[in-house]
PDB file of C-alpha atoms in Angstrom:
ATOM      1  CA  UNK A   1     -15.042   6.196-118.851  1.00  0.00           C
ATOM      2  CA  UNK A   2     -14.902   9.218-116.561  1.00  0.00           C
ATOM      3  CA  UNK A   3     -10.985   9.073-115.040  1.00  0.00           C
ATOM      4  CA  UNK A   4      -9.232  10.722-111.991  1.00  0.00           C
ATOM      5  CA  UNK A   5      -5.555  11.045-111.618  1.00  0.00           C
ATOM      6  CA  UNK A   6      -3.626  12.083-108.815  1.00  0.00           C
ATOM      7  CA  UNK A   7      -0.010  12.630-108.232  1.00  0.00           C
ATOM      8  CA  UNK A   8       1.178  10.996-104.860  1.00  0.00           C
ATOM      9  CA  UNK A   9       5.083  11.266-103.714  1.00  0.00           C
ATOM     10  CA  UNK A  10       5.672   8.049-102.207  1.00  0.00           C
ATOM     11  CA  UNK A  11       7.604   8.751 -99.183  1.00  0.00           C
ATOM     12  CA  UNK A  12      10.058   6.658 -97.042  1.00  0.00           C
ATOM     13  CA  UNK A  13       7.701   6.180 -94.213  1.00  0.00           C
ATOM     14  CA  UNK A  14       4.994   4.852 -96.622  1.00  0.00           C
ATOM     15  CA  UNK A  15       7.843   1.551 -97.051  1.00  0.00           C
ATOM     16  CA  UNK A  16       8.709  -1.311 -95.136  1.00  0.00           C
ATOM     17  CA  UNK A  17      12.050  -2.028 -94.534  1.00  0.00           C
ATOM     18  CA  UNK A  18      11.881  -3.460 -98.343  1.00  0.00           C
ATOM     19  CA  UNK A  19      11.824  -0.646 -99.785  1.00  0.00           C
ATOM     20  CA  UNK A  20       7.776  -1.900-100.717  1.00  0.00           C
ATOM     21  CA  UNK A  21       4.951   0.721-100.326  1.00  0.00           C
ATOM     22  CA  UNK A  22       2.344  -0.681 -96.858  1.00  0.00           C
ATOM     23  CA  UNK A  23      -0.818  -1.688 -98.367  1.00  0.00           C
ATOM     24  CA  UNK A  24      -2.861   0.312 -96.014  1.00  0.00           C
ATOM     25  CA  UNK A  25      -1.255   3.884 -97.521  1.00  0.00           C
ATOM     26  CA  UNK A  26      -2.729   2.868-100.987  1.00  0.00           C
ATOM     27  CA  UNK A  27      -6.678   3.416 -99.390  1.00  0.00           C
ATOM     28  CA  UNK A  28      -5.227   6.721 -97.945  1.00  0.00           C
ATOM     29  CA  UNK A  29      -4.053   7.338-101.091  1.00  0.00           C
ATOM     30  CA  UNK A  30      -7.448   6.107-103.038  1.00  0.00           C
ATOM     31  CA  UNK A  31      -9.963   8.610-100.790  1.00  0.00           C
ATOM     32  CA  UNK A  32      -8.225  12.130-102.020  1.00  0.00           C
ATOM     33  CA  UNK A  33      -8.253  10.728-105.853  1.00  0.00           C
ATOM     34  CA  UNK A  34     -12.553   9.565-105.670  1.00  0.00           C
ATOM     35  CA  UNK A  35     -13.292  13.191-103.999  1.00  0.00           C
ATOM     36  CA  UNK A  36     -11.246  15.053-106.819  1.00  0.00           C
ATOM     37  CA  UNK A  37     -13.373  12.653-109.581  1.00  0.00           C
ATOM     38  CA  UNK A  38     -16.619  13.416-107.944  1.00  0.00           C
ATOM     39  CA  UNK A  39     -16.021  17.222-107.752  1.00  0.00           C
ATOM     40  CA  UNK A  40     -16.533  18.107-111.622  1.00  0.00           C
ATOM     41  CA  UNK A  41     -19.908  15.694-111.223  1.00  0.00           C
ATOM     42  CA  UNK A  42     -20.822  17.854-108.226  1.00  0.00           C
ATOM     43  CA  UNK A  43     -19.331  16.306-105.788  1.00  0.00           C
ATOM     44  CA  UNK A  44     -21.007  13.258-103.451  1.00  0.00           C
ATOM     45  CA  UNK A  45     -24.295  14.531-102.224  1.00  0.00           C
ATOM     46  CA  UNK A  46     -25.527  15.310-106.240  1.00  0.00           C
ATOM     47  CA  UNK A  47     -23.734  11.548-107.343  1.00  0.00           C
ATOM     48  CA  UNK A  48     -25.650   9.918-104.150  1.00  0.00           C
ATOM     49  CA  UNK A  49     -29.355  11.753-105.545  1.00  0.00           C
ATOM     50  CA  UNK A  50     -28.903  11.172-108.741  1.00  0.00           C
ATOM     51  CA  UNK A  51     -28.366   7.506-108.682  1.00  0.00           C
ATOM     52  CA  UNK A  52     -31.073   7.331-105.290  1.00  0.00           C
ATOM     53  CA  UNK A  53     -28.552   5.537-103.157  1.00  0.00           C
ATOM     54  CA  UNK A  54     -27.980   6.229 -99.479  1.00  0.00           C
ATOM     55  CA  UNK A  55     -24.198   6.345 -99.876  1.00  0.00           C
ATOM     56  CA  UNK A  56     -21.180   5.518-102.321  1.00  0.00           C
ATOM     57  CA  UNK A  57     -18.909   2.467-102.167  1.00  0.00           C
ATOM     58  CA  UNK A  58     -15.353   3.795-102.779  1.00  0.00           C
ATOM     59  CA  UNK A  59     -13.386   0.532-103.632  1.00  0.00           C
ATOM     60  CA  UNK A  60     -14.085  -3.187-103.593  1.00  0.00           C
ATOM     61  CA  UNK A  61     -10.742  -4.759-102.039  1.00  0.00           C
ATOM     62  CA  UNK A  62     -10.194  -8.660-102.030  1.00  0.00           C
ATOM     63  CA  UNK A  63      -7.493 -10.175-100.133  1.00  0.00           C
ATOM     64  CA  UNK A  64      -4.595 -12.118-101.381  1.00  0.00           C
ATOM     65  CA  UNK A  65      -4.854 -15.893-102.008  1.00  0.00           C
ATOM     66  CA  UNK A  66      -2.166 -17.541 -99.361  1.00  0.00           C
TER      67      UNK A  66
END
């Protein structure tokens, strides 16, 4: 499997008062990382002809039980 890896600095503003990273700054955090995969498979527009699709789904999310 093809694999990505970015580093992110988690900063104080991306924490509640918890000290626990806000959800929402992990799919900020998710975009940057897809576009660096797709880049050595040249990049989104060659991934969305070769597979014939109109677009790419970046992430499936499902939310908590509760």
């Amino acid at each position: 499997m093809n694999q990505a890896n970015l580093s992110q600095k988690v900063k104080f503003g991306d924490c509640d008062a918890a000290g626990i990273v806000f959800y929402p700054n992990y799919f900020a955090w998710f975009d940057p990382t897809f576009h660096s995969w797709l880049l050595p498979h040249g990049g989104h527009g060659a991934l969305v002809t070769r597979l014939g699709a109109i677009g790419i789904g970046l992430m499936q999310v499902y939310r908590p039980n509760g």
